[in-house]
Coordinates of C-alpha atoms in Angstrom, one line a residue:
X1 CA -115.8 28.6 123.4
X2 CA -114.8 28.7 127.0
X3 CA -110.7 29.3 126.8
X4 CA -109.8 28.7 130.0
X5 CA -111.7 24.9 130.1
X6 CA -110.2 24.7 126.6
X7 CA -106.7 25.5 128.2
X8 CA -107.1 23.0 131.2
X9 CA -108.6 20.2 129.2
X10 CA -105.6 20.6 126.8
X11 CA -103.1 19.9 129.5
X12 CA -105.3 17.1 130.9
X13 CA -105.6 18.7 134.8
X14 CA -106.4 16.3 137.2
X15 CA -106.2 15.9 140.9
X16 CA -104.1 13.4 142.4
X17 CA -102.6 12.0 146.0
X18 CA -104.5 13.5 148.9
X19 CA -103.8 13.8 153.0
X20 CA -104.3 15.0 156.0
X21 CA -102.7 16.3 159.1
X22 CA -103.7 16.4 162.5
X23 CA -101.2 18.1 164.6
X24 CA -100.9 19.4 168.0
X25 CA -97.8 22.0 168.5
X26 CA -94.5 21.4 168.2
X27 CA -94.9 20.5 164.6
X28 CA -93.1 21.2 160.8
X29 CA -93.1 19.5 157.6
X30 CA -91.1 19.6 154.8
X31 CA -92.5 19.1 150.8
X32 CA -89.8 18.9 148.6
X33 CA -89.9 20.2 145.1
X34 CA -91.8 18.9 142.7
X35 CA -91.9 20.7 139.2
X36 CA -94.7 18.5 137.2
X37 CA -97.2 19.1 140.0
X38 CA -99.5 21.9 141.8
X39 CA -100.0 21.5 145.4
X40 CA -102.1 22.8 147.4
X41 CA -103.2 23.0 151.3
X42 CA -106.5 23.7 153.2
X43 CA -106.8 24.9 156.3
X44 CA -109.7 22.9 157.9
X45 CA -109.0 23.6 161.8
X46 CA -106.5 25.9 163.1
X47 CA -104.0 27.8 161.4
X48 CA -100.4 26.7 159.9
X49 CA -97.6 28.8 157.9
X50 CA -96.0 28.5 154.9
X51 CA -93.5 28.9 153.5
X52 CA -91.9 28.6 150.0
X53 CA -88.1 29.4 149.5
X54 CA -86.4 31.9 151.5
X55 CA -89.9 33.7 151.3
X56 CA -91.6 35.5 154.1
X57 CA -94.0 33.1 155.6
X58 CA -97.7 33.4 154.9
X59 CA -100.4 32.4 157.9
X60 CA -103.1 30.1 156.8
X61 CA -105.9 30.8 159.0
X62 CA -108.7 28.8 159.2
X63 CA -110.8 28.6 156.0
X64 CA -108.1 29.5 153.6
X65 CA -106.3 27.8 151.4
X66 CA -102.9 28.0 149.5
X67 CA -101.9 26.7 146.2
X68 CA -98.1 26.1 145.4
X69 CA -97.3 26.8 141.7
X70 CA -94.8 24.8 139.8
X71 CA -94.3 22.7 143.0
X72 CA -92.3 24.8 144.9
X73 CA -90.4 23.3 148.0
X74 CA -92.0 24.6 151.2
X75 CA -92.8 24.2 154.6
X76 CA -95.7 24.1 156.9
X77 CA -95.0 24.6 160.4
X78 CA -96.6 25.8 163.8
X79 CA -94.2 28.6 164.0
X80 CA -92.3 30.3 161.1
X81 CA -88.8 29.3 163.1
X82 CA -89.4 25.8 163.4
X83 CA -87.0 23.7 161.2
X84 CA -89.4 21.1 158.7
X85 CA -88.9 17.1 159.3
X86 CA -88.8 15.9 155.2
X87 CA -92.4 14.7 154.1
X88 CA -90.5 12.1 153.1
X89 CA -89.2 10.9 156.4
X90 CA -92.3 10.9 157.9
X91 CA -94.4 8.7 155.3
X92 CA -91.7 6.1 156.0
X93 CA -92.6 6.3 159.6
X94 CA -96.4 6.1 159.6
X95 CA -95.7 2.9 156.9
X96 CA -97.7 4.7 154.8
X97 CA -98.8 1.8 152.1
X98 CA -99.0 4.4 149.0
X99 CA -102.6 3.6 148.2
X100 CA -105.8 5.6 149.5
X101 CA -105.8 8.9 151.9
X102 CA -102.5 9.6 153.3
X103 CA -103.2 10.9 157.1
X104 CA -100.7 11.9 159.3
X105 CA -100.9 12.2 163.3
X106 CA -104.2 11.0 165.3
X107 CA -107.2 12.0 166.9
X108 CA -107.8 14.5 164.4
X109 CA -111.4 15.3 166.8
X110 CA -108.9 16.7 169.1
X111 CA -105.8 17.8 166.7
X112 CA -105.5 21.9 167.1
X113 CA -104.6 22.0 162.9
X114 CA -106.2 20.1 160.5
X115 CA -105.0 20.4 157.1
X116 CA -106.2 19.2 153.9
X117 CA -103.6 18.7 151.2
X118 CA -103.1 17.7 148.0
X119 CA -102.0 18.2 144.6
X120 CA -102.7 19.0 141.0
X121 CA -101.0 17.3 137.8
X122 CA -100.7 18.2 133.9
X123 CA -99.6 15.7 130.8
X124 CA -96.4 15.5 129.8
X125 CA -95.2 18.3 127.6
X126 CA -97.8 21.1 129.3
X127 CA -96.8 24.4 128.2
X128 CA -99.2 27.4 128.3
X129 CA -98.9 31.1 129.4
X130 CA -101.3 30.3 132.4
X131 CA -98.7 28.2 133.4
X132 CA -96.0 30.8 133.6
X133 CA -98.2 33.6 134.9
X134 CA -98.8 31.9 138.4
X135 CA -96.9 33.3 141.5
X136 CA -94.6 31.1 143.5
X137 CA -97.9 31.3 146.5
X138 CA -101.6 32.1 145.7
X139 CA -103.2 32.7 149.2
X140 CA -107.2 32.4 149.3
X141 CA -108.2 34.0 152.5
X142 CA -111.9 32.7 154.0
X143 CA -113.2 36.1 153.4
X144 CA -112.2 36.0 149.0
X145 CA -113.6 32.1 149.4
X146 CA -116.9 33.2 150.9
X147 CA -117.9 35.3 148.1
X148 CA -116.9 32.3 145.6
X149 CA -120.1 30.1 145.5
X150 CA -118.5 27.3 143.7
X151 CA -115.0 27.1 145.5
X152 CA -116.8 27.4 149.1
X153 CA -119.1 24.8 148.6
X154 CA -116.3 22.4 147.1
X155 CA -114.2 23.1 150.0
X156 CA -116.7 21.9 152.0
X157 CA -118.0 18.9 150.4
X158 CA -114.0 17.5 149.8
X159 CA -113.6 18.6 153.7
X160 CA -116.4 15.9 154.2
X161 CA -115.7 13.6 151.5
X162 CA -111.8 13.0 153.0
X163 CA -113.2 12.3 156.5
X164 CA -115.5 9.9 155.5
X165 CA -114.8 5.9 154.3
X166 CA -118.2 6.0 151.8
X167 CA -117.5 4.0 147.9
X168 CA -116.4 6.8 146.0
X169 CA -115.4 9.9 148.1
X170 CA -111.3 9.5 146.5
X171 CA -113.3 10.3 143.1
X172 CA -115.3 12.6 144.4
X173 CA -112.2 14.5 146.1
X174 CA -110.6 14.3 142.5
X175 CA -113.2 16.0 140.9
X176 CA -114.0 18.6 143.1
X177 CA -110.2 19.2 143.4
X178 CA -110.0 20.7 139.7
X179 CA -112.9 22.8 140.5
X180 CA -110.8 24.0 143.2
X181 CA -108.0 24.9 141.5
X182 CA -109.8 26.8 138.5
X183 CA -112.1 28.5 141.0
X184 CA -108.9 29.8 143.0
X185 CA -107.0 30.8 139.6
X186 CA -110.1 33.4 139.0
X187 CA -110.1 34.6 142.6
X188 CA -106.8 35.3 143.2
X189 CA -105.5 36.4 139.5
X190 CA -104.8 40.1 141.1
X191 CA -102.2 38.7 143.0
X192 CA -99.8 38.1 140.3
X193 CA -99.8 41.1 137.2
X194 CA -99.0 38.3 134.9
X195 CA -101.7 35.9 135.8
X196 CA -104.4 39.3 136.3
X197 CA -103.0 39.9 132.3
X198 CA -104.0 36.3 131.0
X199 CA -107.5 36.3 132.5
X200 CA -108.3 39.7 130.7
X201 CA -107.3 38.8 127.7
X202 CA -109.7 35.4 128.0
X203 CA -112.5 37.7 128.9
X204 CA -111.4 40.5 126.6
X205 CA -114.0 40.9 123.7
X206 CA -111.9 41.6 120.9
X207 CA -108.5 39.6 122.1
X208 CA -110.3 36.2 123.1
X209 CA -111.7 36.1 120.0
X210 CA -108.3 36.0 118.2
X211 CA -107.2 33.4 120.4
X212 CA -110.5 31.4 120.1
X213 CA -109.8 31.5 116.4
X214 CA -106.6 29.9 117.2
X215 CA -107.7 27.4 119.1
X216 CA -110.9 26.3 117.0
X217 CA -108.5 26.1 114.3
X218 CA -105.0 25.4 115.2
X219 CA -103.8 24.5 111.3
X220 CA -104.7 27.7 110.1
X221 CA -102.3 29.5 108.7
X222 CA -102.6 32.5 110.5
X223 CA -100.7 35.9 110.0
X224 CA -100.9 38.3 112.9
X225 CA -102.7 40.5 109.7
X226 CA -105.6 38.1 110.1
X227 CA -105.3 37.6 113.5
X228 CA -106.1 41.6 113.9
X229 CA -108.7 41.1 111.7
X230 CA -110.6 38.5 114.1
X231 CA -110.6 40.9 116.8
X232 CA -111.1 43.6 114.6
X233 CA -108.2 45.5 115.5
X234 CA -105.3 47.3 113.5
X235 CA -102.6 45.0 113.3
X236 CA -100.4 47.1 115.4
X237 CA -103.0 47.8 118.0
X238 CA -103.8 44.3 118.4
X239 CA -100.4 43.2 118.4
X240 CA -99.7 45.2 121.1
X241 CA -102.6 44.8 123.7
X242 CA -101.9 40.8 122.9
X243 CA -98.4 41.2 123.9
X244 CA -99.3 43.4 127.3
X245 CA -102.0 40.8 128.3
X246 CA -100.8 37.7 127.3
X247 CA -96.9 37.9 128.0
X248 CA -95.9 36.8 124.6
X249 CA -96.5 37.5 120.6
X250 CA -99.9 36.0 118.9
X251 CA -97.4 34.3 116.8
X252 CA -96.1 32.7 119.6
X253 CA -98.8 32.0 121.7
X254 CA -99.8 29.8 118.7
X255 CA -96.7 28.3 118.0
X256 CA -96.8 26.9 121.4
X257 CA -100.6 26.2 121.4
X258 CA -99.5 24.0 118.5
X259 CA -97.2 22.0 120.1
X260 CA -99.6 21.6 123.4
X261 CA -102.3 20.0 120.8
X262 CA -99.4 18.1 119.6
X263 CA -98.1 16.7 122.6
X264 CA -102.1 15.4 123.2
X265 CA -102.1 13.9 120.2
X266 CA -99.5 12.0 120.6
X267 CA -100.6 10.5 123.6
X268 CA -102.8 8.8 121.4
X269 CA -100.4 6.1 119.6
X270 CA -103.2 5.7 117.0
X271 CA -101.7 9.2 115.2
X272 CA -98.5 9.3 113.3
X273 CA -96.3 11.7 113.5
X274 CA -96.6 12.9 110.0
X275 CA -100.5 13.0 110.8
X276 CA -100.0 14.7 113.9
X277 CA -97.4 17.8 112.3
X278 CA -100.5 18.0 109.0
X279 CA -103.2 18.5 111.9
X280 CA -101.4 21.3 113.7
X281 CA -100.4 23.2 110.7
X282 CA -96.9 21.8 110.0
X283 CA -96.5 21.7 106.2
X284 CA -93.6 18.8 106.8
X285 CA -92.9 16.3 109.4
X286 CA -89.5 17.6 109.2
X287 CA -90.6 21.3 110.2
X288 CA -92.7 20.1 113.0
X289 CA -90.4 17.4 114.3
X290 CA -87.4 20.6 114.6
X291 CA -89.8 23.2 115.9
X292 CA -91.0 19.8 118.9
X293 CA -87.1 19.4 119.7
X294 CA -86.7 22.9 120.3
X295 CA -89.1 23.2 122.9
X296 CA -88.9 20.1 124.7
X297 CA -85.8 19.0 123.8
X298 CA -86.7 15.5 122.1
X299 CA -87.9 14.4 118.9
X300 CA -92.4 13.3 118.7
X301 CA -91.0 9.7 118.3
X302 CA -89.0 9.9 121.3
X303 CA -91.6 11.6 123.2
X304 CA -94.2 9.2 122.2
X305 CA -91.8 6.2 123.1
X306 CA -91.0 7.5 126.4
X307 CA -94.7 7.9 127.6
X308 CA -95.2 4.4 126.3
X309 CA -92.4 3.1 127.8

């Protein structure tokens, strides 16, 4: 089983709302926050910075790209000093329609920074470690992309596919966009200790296999006793190196796993609730529908109604 697809696919990643920027100096924009989504920016001509928070700004050279966890407000500017006009503002004044490639200033043939930008979404209800292990800024120099066969080449071929009109290229741009962001996750997981962690435990040979065991079978009944025994670990050994990789208990990791194959289940109205709590190892609706409210707050029912809605 390949944990990491398993991960993303559970989550439903997907790439969404594209631009680009051509900009001749004096120039800064503004993204505001947005927790639901990923962004991220590519460098095509030139070089930009940015800047998330009260941060030290980072210089995106030419080539490199940046991703912005949890979708932090930044800025990207000409010069770190330069005070951002609001994304915002300036959709409203190109009259942006909200449909197709957003693309902002002109004569991008003779702009000095082009940028490619864009962001990444997850369902409703997305909770996972991999999540929380990312670092506010993961920086992807053109040097760590170059040695990455599959991130260069979709770089390039959603470089092309966003200047061109051709049937297609928004789809194309889409799907290359998740390679993109799982390609960028492996590169740069030694920038955060956290996110470095997670990636050895999805690779380690006896700790991925306990988690694989959780995720092929998620109603299990597992103990952290038989958990051990899938890595074939002592139970206090194994315990341990879960916790130091992972950032959290086995127990725990699968008590949230649960709930992330819940929340995809009930995206699919066809499943009740009572069906959904039996295929994720709840022994009651009762237990499951408590354990769902704790962690996001509202009830299946109300969670399912609110997507529908």
């Amino acid at each position: 089983m390949d944990l990491l697809s398993d991960i993303l696919d559970s989550m439903a990643l997907q790439g969404q709302f594209y631009f680009r920027t051509c900009f001749n100096t004096p120039w800064a924009i503004g993204v505001p926050d947005y927790a639901s989504a990923i962004r991220f920016h590519f460098a095509v001509q030139g070089e930009c910075y940015v800047r998330a928070g009260e941060d030290e700004p980072i210089l995106l050279r030419q080539g490199d790209l940046v991703l912005v966890p949890a979708g932090a407000a930044h800025s990207l500017s000409d010069t770190p000093e330069r005070k951002p006009v609001s994304l915002e503002t300036v959709m409203q004044d190109s009259g942006y329609p909200g449909t197709g490639t957003f693309i902002v200033g002109d004569g991008c043939e003779r702009a000095a920074t082009q940028l490619m930008c864009g962001h990444f979404t997850f369902a409703e209800g997305s909770r996972h470690p991999l999540l929380r292990s990312l670092p506010k800024l993961l920086h992807l120099s053109a040097g760590m992309r170059s040695v990455s066969f599959w991130l260069d080449e979709a770089l390039r071929l959603m470089a092309r596919q966003m200047t061109g009109e051709q049937p297609g290229s928004l789809a194309v741009v889409r799907r290359m966009s998740e390679i993109i962001f799982i390609e960028t996750v492996r590169a740069c997981s030694a920038q955060s200790e956290q996110l470095s962690g997670l990636m050895e435990a999805l690779a380690d040979p006896k700790i991925s296999r306990a988690i694989q065991a959780m995720h092929r079978d998620v109603a299990m009944q597992w103990t952290v006793e038989t958990l051990a025994g899938e890595a074939a670990m002592s139970r206090s050994r194994f315990a341990a190196r879960f916790q130091e990789l992972v950032g959290c208990g086995p127990l725990t990791y699968l008590a949230e796993w649960r709930l992330q194959k819940a929340c995809a289940l009930l995206r699919d109205s066809r499943v009740s609730v009572q069906e959904v709590a039996s295929r994720i190892g709840y022994q009651s609706p009762a237990a499951f529908t408590r354990a769902f409210a704790n962690m996001f707050g509202e009830t299946p029912s109300a969670f399912r109604h609110r997507l529908a809605a």
